[in-house]
Each structure stands twice: as structure tokens, then as C-alpha cells.
Amino acid sequence: MASDAHPEIELSSIKTFPVHVAIVMDGNGRWAKNKGLSRSEGHRAGGEALDRLLDFVVTLPIPFFSLYAFSTENWKRPVSEVQALWDLMNEFFEKRVDHCIQKGIKIRASGDVSKLPLLNRKVLKRVIKKTENCSHLTVNFCLNYGSRDEILHAAEKIMQERLEFYKNGQKNKAEESITEEEFEKYLYTHPIPPVDLFLRPGGEKRISNFLLWQSAYAELYFTDKLFPDFDQNEMLKALAWFEGRDRRYGSLSE
Ligand code: FPP
């Protein structure tokens, strides 16, 4: 587990970067409460922190950045908060799309986006299309995303495929074992590689149904900073900590 006690860190001192970083943007509500603001205002501050963070991450040699923006469980929040989050996302995408193109940020989504409000689906489709040729950084917005849902969805897809083989008389193919590679093809995140660095600001030390399969060998970094305060320097601390990890993947150190 990481501590907050690092001094300021120079970017030039970091030599090894993760390929895929994932972040749980937690703590917006508490940040707002501490300031006597509404939860929606906390999410707005989270959106602004995200803006600044993306502008920094795109300057780093990190090709993939996944964000837990709305979980399959977030529907249980009050309707007004859910609506405020969807409105904020539309606003964020509309405002940022040209900036993303300019910076080379490609937007994509993971999750069951068919359940999003109609306007969000339209806006999302438009930004994905508009940024499809950007190649510096892929920002993967996880929307109506939950790992259990994703894994069940993949299992169902494979079951349907096997049934098709049966129907076509291809019994051998229908009875083939499922490989990890085949399974991964059906994950919402495909073809993004596994998570190397999993970040959770906000003080909680849990994964909360986020990228469970993809984070099998991720390094887990927790900090008490609330997401609206998670800035460039916090990101540098996490990266410096990551560089010091000995990643063995179940094997032994060299
Ligand atoms: C968790 O904080 C955060 C969320 C459920 C939403 C994350 C959304 C944003 C950062 C807004 C920006 C997103 C986009 C796509 C523009 P919490 O509300 O659970 O915080 P708490 O634990 O302090 O209550």
C-alpha cells in the first residue's frame, strides 16, 4: 500500500511507465460535503480534476487510461444525482471533444452502454467517431460498467457461439475448451491490454467490481486524497511508486 508521504517528484526521474492505468474516481461526494457543497458540485469538481489529469497523462508515455465513471451499481443513487452525472458527462464530452482531437486523445467506452440515456448514447457515439484516429492516448470511459456483468456477458457470448457450432454440426468446435485469449475477446475492454497500475483515491481500499479480470496482476495504489484533489503531483507519486514495484507475475525475481 502506498503512503502520501512522498516529497515532490520530478517527471524526469521516472523511467518505467505502465501501459494501462485504471482509476476509481472516488471521493467527489466527501470533497463537496467538506466544502458545504452539493454532491453534484462534487462531481463537477471531479470532472474538472479529470480534465487536468488527462492533459497531464497525454504528455506521458502511457497509451491507455481507464476511468470508472459510472458503475452498474451507481443506478441505486438518488435519481437527481444519477441525472446530474449523465448531464455532466454530456457537457464534458461536448466541451472537450475538439481539445481531445487536438491533443490526440481517443475516446472509447466499456460497459453496457445500451442502457445509457438516449442523449448520452448519441453524444458518446459522436465523440468516439470524431476521435477514432487519435493515437497518443486512449481514454476508456467505463459507463454502466461492472466486472461481474462483463464476465457474465462474455460467458453468454461464448455459450451462444458454441451453440451455433452445434447447430451447424461442428461438434468438435462446440466442445472445445475456452482459452483465456478467447474469453478476453468478449470483454468490454477488448483489445486494451491488462491493467498495470490500478489507482484509487478517496481512502477506500477495495476494487468495487472494476476491471477484475484485467487487474489480475495490477499493482494497487490507494491514497486518501479525494478525487477532485488528485492532481499531477499525486499522479507522479503513484507512477514513482509503481516504478519501484517488483512485478513477478507468480514467478521469481530475476
Ligand atoms: C465516486 O465518488 C464517483 C462517481 C460515482 C462518479 C465519477 C464521476 C466523475 C468524476 C465526474 C466526471 C466524469 C465524467 C465522465 C465527466 P462518490 O460520489 O462515491 O464520492 P464519495 O464516496 O465521497 O461519496
mmCIF file of C-alpha atoms and ligand atoms in Angstrom:
data_model
loop_
_atom_site.group_PDB
_atom_site.id
_atom_site.type_symbol
_atom_site.label_atom_id
_atom_site.label_comp_id
_atom_site.label_asym_id
_atom_site.label_seq_id
_atom_site.Cartn_x
_atom_site.Cartn_y
_atom_site.Cartn_z
ATOM 1 C CA MET A 1 0.000 0.000 0.000
ATOM 2 C CA ALA A 2 1.241 3.478 -0.811
ATOM 3 C CA SER A 3 1.577 6.384 1.570
ATOM 4 C CA ASP A 4 1.067 10.086 0.937
ATOM 5 C CA ALA A 5 4.430 10.962 2.444
ATOM 6 C CA HIS A 6 6.437 11.333 -0.792
ATOM 7 C CA PRO A 7 8.167 14.644 -1.477
ATOM 8 C CA GLU A 8 7.543 16.427 -4.817
ATOM 9 C CA ILE A 9 8.632 14.139 -7.645
ATOM 10 C CA GLU A 10 10.376 15.116 -10.884
ATOM 11 C CA LEU A 11 8.888 13.579 -14.033
ATOM 12 C CA SER A 12 12.394 13.131 -15.450
ATOM 13 C CA SER A 13 13.222 10.750 -12.571
ATOM 14 C CA ILE A 14 10.622 8.218 -13.790
ATOM 15 C CA LYS A 15 11.883 5.809 -16.449
ATOM 16 C CA THR A 16 9.325 2.963 -16.476
ATOM 17 C CA PHE A 17 5.684 3.718 -17.186
ATOM 18 C CA PRO A 18 2.628 1.469 -17.008
ATOM 19 C CA VAL A 19 0.919 0.678 -20.317
ATOM 20 C CA HIS A 20 -2.578 0.699 -18.853
ATOM 21 C CA VAL A 21 -3.623 2.781 -15.850
ATOM 22 C CA ALA A 22 -7.104 2.451 -14.335
ATOM 23 C CA ILE A 23 -8.621 4.866 -11.825
ATOM 24 C CA VAL A 24 -11.634 4.775 -9.496
ATOM 25 C CA MET A 25 -12.607 8.450 -9.297
ATOM 26 C CA ASP A 26 -13.791 8.249 -5.698
ATOM 27 C CA GLY A 27 -14.390 10.952 -3.102
ATOM 28 C CA ASN A 28 -16.339 13.610 -5.024
ATOM 29 C CA GLY A 29 -19.215 13.468 -2.532
ATOM 30 C CA ARG A 30 -16.989 13.849 0.527
ATOM 31 C CA TRP A 31 -14.996 16.623 -1.131
ATOM 32 C CA ALA A 32 -18.255 18.529 -1.681
ATOM 33 C CA LYS A 33 -19.506 17.858 1.852
ATOM 34 C CA ASN A 34 -16.248 19.163 3.338
ATOM 35 C CA LYS A 35 -16.865 22.401 1.471
ATOM 36 C CA GLY A 36 -20.597 22.662 2.214
ATOM 37 C CA LEU A 37 -21.470 21.974 -1.440
ATOM 38 C CA SER A 38 -23.931 19.553 -3.073
ATOM 39 C CA ARG A 39 -22.834 16.103 -4.285
ATOM 40 C CA SER A 40 -23.418 17.228 -7.883
ATOM 41 C CA GLU A 41 -20.991 20.079 -7.340
ATOM 42 C CA GLY A 42 -18.522 17.462 -6.085
ATOM 43 C CA HIS A 43 -18.916 15.512 -9.334
ATOM 44 C CA ARG A 44 -18.423 18.723 -11.296
ATOM 45 C CA ALA A 45 -15.167 19.301 -9.397
ATOM 46 C CA GLY A 46 -14.276 15.667 -10.203
ATOM 47 C CA GLY A 47 -14.883 16.393 -13.901
ATOM 48 C CA GLU A 48 -12.573 19.413 -13.704
ATOM 49 C CA ALA A 49 -9.894 17.313 -11.946
ATOM 50 C CA LEU A 50 -10.273 14.757 -14.734
ATOM 51 C CA ASP A 51 -9.768 17.472 -17.348
ATOM 52 C CA ARG A 52 -6.476 18.492 -15.760
ATOM 53 C CA LEU A 53 -5.362 14.888 -15.217
ATOM 54 C CA LEU A 54 -5.976 13.934 -18.853
ATOM 55 C CA ASP A 55 -3.989 16.945 -20.027
ATOM 56 C CA PHE A 56 -1.080 15.646 -17.962
ATOM 57 C CA VAL A 57 -1.438 11.934 -18.770
ATOM 58 C CA VAL A 58 -1.471 12.621 -22.524
ATOM 59 C CA THR A 59 2.038 14.067 -22.182
ATOM 60 C CA LEU A 60 3.322 10.782 -20.672
ATOM 61 C CA PRO A 61 4.258 7.535 -22.413
ATOM 62 C CA ILE A 62 1.047 5.887 -21.160
ATOM 63 C CA PRO A 63 -1.160 4.631 -24.019
ATOM 64 C CA PHE A 64 -4.287 3.509 -22.084
ATOM 65 C CA PHE A 65 -6.203 5.145 -19.235
ATOM 66 C CA SER A 66 -9.463 3.643 -17.936
ATOM 67 C CA LEU A 67 -11.897 5.649 -15.812
ATOM 68 C CA TYR A 68 -14.653 4.292 -13.578
ATOM 69 C CA ALA A 69 -17.179 6.977 -14.496
ATOM 70 C CA PHE A 70 -20.472 5.136 -13.794
ATOM 71 C CA SER A 71 -20.823 1.636 -12.347
ATOM 72 C CA THR A 72 -23.673 -0.859 -12.746
ATOM 73 C CA GLU A 73 -24.362 -0.167 -9.052
ATOM 74 C CA ASN A 74 -24.479 3.642 -9.376
ATOM 75 C CA TRP A 75 -28.118 3.424 -10.578
ATOM 76 C CA LYS A 76 -29.027 2.876 -6.897
ATOM 77 C CA ARG A 77 -28.164 6.542 -6.131
ATOM 78 C CA PRO A 78 -30.915 9.194 -5.992
ATOM 79 C CA VAL A 79 -32.382 9.932 -9.451
ATOM 80 C CA SER A 80 -31.241 13.554 -9.201
ATOM 81 C CA GLU A 81 -27.603 12.524 -8.668
ATOM 82 C CA VAL A 82 -27.736 9.945 -11.479
ATOM 83 C CA GLN A 83 -29.188 12.586 -13.821
ATOM 84 C CA ALA A 84 -26.567 15.127 -12.771
ATOM 85 C CA LEU A 85 -23.835 12.621 -13.633
ATOM 86 C CA TRP A 86 -25.253 11.923 -17.093
ATOM 87 C CA ASP A 87 -25.698 15.673 -17.745
ATOM 88 C CA LEU A 88 -22.139 16.299 -16.633
ATOM 89 C CA MET A 89 -20.819 13.625 -18.964
ATOM 90 C CA ASN A 90 -22.604 15.114 -21.958
ATOM 91 C CA GLU A 91 -21.264 18.531 -21.068
ATOM 92 C CA PHE A 92 -17.765 17.128 -20.568
ATOM 93 C CA PHE A 93 -17.735 15.375 -23.933
ATOM 94 C CA GLU A 94 -19.279 18.276 -25.874
ATOM 95 C CA LYS A 95 -16.828 20.755 -24.351
ATOM 96 C CA ARG A 96 -13.754 18.568 -24.643
ATOM 97 C CA VAL A 97 -14.040 16.800 -27.972
ATOM 98 C CA ASP A 98 -12.110 19.361 -30.040
ATOM 99 C CA HIS A 99 -9.459 19.608 -27.347
ATOM 100 C CA CYS A 100 -9.153 15.784 -27.346
ATOM 101 C CA ILE A 101 -8.657 15.729 -31.116
ATOM 102 C CA GLN A 102 -6.024 18.439 -30.845
ATOM 103 C CA LYS A 103 -4.154 16.516 -28.122
ATOM 104 C CA GLY A 104 -4.507 13.101 -29.777
ATOM 105 C CA ILE A 105 -6.902 11.636 -27.198
ATOM 106 C CA LYS A 106 -9.086 8.828 -28.455
ATOM 107 C CA ILE A 107 -12.309 8.283 -26.514
ATOM 108 C CA ARG A 108 -13.812 4.833 -26.154
ATOM 109 C CA ALA A 109 -16.282 3.249 -23.769
ATOM 110 C CA SER A 110 -16.604 -0.052 -21.895
ATOM 111 C CA GLY A 111 -19.782 -1.340 -20.279
ATOM 112 C CA ASP A 112 -23.380 -1.956 -21.261
ATOM 113 C CA VAL A 113 -23.854 1.432 -22.907
ATOM 114 C CA SER A 114 -27.198 0.356 -24.418
ATOM 115 C CA LYS A 115 -28.782 1.285 -21.036
ATOM 116 C CA LEU A 116 -27.483 4.878 -21.042
ATOM 117 C CA PRO A 117 -29.953 7.750 -21.571
ATOM 118 C CA LEU A 118 -30.560 8.332 -25.300
ATOM 119 C CA LEU A 119 -28.787 11.691 -25.418
ATOM 120 C CA ASN A 120 -25.705 10.222 -23.725
ATOM 121 C CA ARG A 121 -25.595 7.399 -26.256
ATOM 122 C CA LYS A 122 -25.768 9.911 -29.093
ATOM 123 C CA VAL A 123 -23.086 12.194 -27.650
ATOM 124 C CA LEU A 124 -20.835 9.231 -26.858
ATOM 125 C CA LYS A 125 -21.195 7.787 -30.350
ATOM 126 C CA ARG A 126 -20.276 11.160 -31.811
ATOM 127 C CA VAL A 127 -17.120 11.645 -29.696
ATOM 128 C CA ILE A 128 -15.976 8.080 -30.323
ATOM 129 C CA LYS A 129 -16.339 8.637 -34.070
ATOM 130 C CA LYS A 130 -14.716 12.066 -34.013
ATOM 131 C CA THR A 131 -11.660 10.869 -32.044
ATOM 132 C CA GLU A 132 -11.236 7.463 -33.702
ATOM 133 C CA ASN A 133 -7.990 8.399 -35.472
ATOM 134 C CA CYS A 134 -6.332 9.931 -32.389
ATOM 135 C CA SER A 135 -3.356 7.881 -31.274
ATOM 136 C CA HIS A 136 -1.480 9.410 -28.306
ATOM 137 C CA LEU A 137 -3.744 8.211 -25.520
ATOM 138 C CA THR A 138 -6.867 6.045 -25.418
ATOM 139 C CA VAL A 139 -9.209 7.120 -22.640
ATOM 140 C CA ASN A 140 -11.571 4.300 -21.827
ATOM 141 C CA PHE A 141 -14.717 5.612 -20.113
ATOM 142 C CA CYS A 142 -16.292 2.769 -18.144
ATOM 143 C CA LEU A 143 -20.006 3.567 -18.251
ATOM 144 C CA ASN A 144 -22.684 1.354 -16.775
ATOM 145 C CA TYR A 145 -19.718 -0.925 -16.209
ATOM 146 C CA GLY A 146 -19.363 -3.746 -13.692
ATOM 147 C CA SER A 147 -16.867 -6.600 -13.921
ATOM 148 C CA ARG A 148 -19.375 -9.274 -12.923
ATOM 149 C CA ASP A 149 -21.748 -8.065 -15.625
ATOM 150 C CA GLU A 150 -18.849 -8.048 -18.108
ATOM 151 C CA ILE A 151 -17.783 -11.603 -17.229
ATOM 152 C CA LEU A 152 -21.354 -12.932 -17.476
ATOM 153 C CA HIS A 153 -21.775 -11.129 -20.790
ATOM 154 C CA ALA A 154 -18.591 -12.758 -22.135
ATOM 155 C CA ALA A 155 -19.682 -16.197 -20.892
ATOM 156 C CA GLU A 156 -23.060 -15.811 -22.601
ATOM 157 C CA LYS A 157 -21.447 -14.773 -25.894
ATOM 158 C CA ILE A 158 -19.193 -17.836 -25.838
ATOM 159 C CA MET A 159 -22.135 -20.090 -24.979
ATOM 160 C CA GLN A 160 -24.080 -18.689 -27.959
ATOM 161 C CA GLU A 161 -21.083 -19.261 -30.216
ATOM 162 C CA ARG A 162 -20.725 -22.876 -29.036
ATOM 163 C CA LEU A 163 -24.466 -23.448 -29.614
ATOM 164 C CA GLU A 164 -24.083 -22.167 -33.184
ATOM 165 C CA PHE A 165 -21.318 -24.727 -33.753
ATOM 166 C CA TYR A 166 -23.648 -27.478 -32.501
ATOM 167 C CA LYS A 167 -26.437 -26.306 -34.784
ATOM 168 C CA ASN A 168 -24.019 -26.367 -37.730
ATOM 169 C CA GLY A 169 -22.944 -29.909 -36.890
ATOM 170 C CA GLN A 170 -19.434 -28.813 -35.790
ATOM 171 C CA LYS A 171 -19.445 -30.896 -32.603
ATOM 172 C CA ASN A 172 -15.664 -30.767 -32.082
ATOM 173 C CA LYS A 173 -15.617 -26.978 -32.216
ATOM 174 C CA ALA A 174 -18.665 -26.780 -29.949
ATOM 175 C CA GLU A 175 -16.898 -28.829 -27.296
ATOM 176 C CA GLU A 176 -13.547 -27.021 -27.376
ATOM 177 C CA SER A 177 -12.292 -25.688 -24.022
ATOM 178 C CA ILE A 178 -12.402 -21.937 -23.562
ATOM 179 C CA THR A 179 -8.971 -20.309 -23.534
ATOM 180 C CA GLU A 180 -8.098 -17.079 -21.737
ATOM 181 C CA GLU A 181 -7.415 -15.443 -25.124
ATOM 182 C CA GLU A 182 -10.852 -16.414 -26.428
ATOM 183 C CA PHE A 183 -12.556 -15.199 -23.250
ATOM 184 C CA GLU A 184 -10.744 -11.864 -23.353
ATOM 185 C CA LYS A 185 -12.046 -11.191 -26.847
ATOM 186 C CA TYR A 186 -15.522 -10.843 -25.337
ATOM 187 C CA LEU A 187 -14.625 -8.447 -22.524
ATOM 188 C CA TYR A 188 -15.946 -4.906 -22.953
ATOM 189 C CA THR A 189 -12.382 -3.588 -22.797
ATOM 190 C CA HIS A 190 -11.046 -5.702 -25.685
ATOM 191 C CA PRO A 191 -8.416 -5.165 -27.188
ATOM 192 C CA ILE A 192 -6.981 -2.958 -24.413
ATOM 193 C CA PRO A 193 -4.162 -4.845 -22.602
ATOM 194 C CA PRO A 194 -4.334 -5.770 -18.878
ATOM 195 C CA VAL A 195 -4.173 -3.090 -16.182
ATOM 196 C CA ASP A 196 -0.672 -2.428 -14.846
ATOM 197 C CA LEU A 197 -1.492 0.278 -12.318
ATOM 198 C CA PHE A 198 -4.845 0.464 -10.507
ATOM 199 C CA LEU A 199 -5.388 3.784 -8.710
ATOM 200 C CA ARG A 200 -7.964 4.508 -6.068
ATOM 201 C CA PRO A 201 -8.093 7.934 -4.468
ATOM 202 C CA GLY A 202 -10.751 8.559 -1.806
ATOM 203 C CA GLY A 203 -9.408 6.498 1.100
ATOM 204 C CA GLU A 204 -11.214 3.186 0.447
ATOM 205 C CA LYS A 205 -9.153 0.064 -0.136
ATOM 206 C CA ARG A 206 -11.314 -2.001 -2.408
ATOM 207 C CA ILE A 207 -11.719 -2.778 -6.089
ATOM 208 C CA SER A 208 -15.514 -2.303 -6.265
ATOM 209 C CA ASN A 209 -16.233 -4.539 -9.272
ATOM 210 C CA PHE A 210 -13.856 -2.578 -11.534
ATOM 211 C CA LEU A 211 -11.734 -4.401 -14.147
ATOM 212 C CA LEU A 212 -11.409 -7.566 -12.024
ATOM 213 C CA TRP A 213 -10.184 -9.835 -14.828
ATOM 214 C CA GLN A 214 -7.958 -7.149 -16.333
ATOM 215 C CA SER A 215 -6.355 -6.281 -12.965
ATOM 216 C CA ALA A 216 -5.265 -9.848 -12.091
ATOM 217 C CA TYR A 217 -1.620 -8.672 -11.894
ATOM 218 C CA ALA A 218 -2.141 -4.937 -11.488
ATOM 219 C CA GLU A 219 -0.262 -3.022 -8.823
ATOM 220 C CA LEU A 220 -2.843 -1.488 -6.472
ATOM 221 C CA TYR A 221 -2.257 2.080 -5.290
ATOM 222 C CA PHE A 222 -4.519 3.648 -2.679
ATOM 223 C CA THR A 223 -4.429 7.200 -1.409
ATOM 224 C CA ASP A 224 -6.596 9.231 0.984
ATOM 225 C CA LYS A 225 -6.633 12.195 -1.424
ATOM 226 C CA LEU A 226 -10.171 12.768 -2.666
ATOM 227 C CA PHE A 227 -10.511 12.592 -6.460
ATOM 228 C CA PRO A 228 -11.082 16.357 -7.011
ATOM 229 C CA ASP A 229 -7.680 16.876 -5.307
ATOM 230 C CA PHE A 230 -5.926 14.108 -7.262
ATOM 231 C CA ASP A 231 -3.616 16.273 -9.366
ATOM 232 C CA GLN A 232 -0.463 15.993 -11.444
ATOM 233 C CA ASN A 233 1.723 15.627 -8.366
ATOM 234 C CA GLU A 234 -0.476 12.804 -6.999
ATOM 235 C CA MET A 235 -0.177 11.063 -10.363
ATOM 236 C CA LEU A 236 3.599 11.423 -10.245
ATOM 237 C CA LYS A 237 3.674 9.905 -6.742
ATOM 238 C CA ALA A 238 1.697 6.919 -7.987
ATOM 239 C CA LEU A 239 3.985 6.495 -11.002
ATOM 240 C CA ALA A 240 7.135 6.731 -8.869
ATOM 241 C CA TRP A 241 5.692 4.111 -6.512
ATOM 242 C CA PHE A 242 4.804 1.875 -9.490
ATOM 243 C CA GLU A 243 8.351 2.088 -10.823
ATOM 244 C CA GLY A 244 9.651 0.689 -7.551
ATOM 245 C CA ARG A 245 7.436 -2.406 -7.639
ATOM 246 C CA ASP A 246 8.911 -5.814 -8.356
ATOM 247 C CA ARG A 247 6.383 -7.408 -10.729
ATOM 248 C CA ARG A 248 6.814 -11.172 -10.618
ATOM 249 C CA TYR A 249 3.544 -12.442 -12.135
ATOM 250 C CA GLY A 250 3.665 -15.516 -9.912
ATOM 251 C CA SER A 251 7.286 -16.241 -10.854
ATOM 252 C CA LEU A 252 10.524 -15.322 -9.018
ATOM 253 C CA SER A 253 12.601 -12.130 -9.151
ATOM 254 C CA GLU A 254 15.452 -12.088 -11.666
HETATM 255 C C1 FPP B 1 -17.492 8.358 -6.862
HETATM 256 O O1 FPP B 1 -17.453 9.372 -5.877
HETATM 257 C C2 FPP B 1 -17.632 8.954 -8.172
HETATM 258 C C3 FPP B 1 -18.598 8.641 -9.069
HETATM 259 C C4 FPP B 1 -19.650 7.648 -8.828
HETATM 260 C C5 FPP B 1 -18.672 9.318 -10.368
HETATM 261 C C6 FPP B 1 -17.371 9.692 -11.001
HETATM 262 C C7 FPP B 1 -17.670 10.828 -11.864
HETATM 263 C C8 FPP B 1 -16.895 11.904 -12.059
HETATM 264 C C9 FPP B 1 -15.513 12.064 -11.548
HETATM 265 C C10 FPP B 1 -17.452 13.013 -12.830
HETATM 266 C C11 FPP B 1 -16.734 13.233 -14.067
HETATM 267 C C12 FPP B 1 -16.987 12.187 -15.033
HETATM 268 C C13 FPP B 1 -17.141 12.470 -16.299
HETATM 269 C C14 FPP B 1 -17.273 11.354 -17.253
HETATM 270 C C15 FPP B 1 -17.185 13.836 -16.775
HETATM 271 P P1 FPP B 1 -18.548 9.357 -4.727
HETATM 272 O O2 FPP B 1 -19.703 10.144 -5.176
HETATM 273 O O3 FPP B 1 -18.882 7.935 -4.384
HETATM 274 O O4 FPP B 1 -17.777 10.045 -3.577
HETATM 275 P P2 FPP B 1 -17.998 9.766 -2.023
HETATM 276 O O5 FPP B 1 -17.503 8.373 -1.756
HETATM 277 O O6 FPP B 1 -17.143 10.809 -1.380
HETATM 278 O O7 FPP B 1 -19.459 9.949 -1.717
#
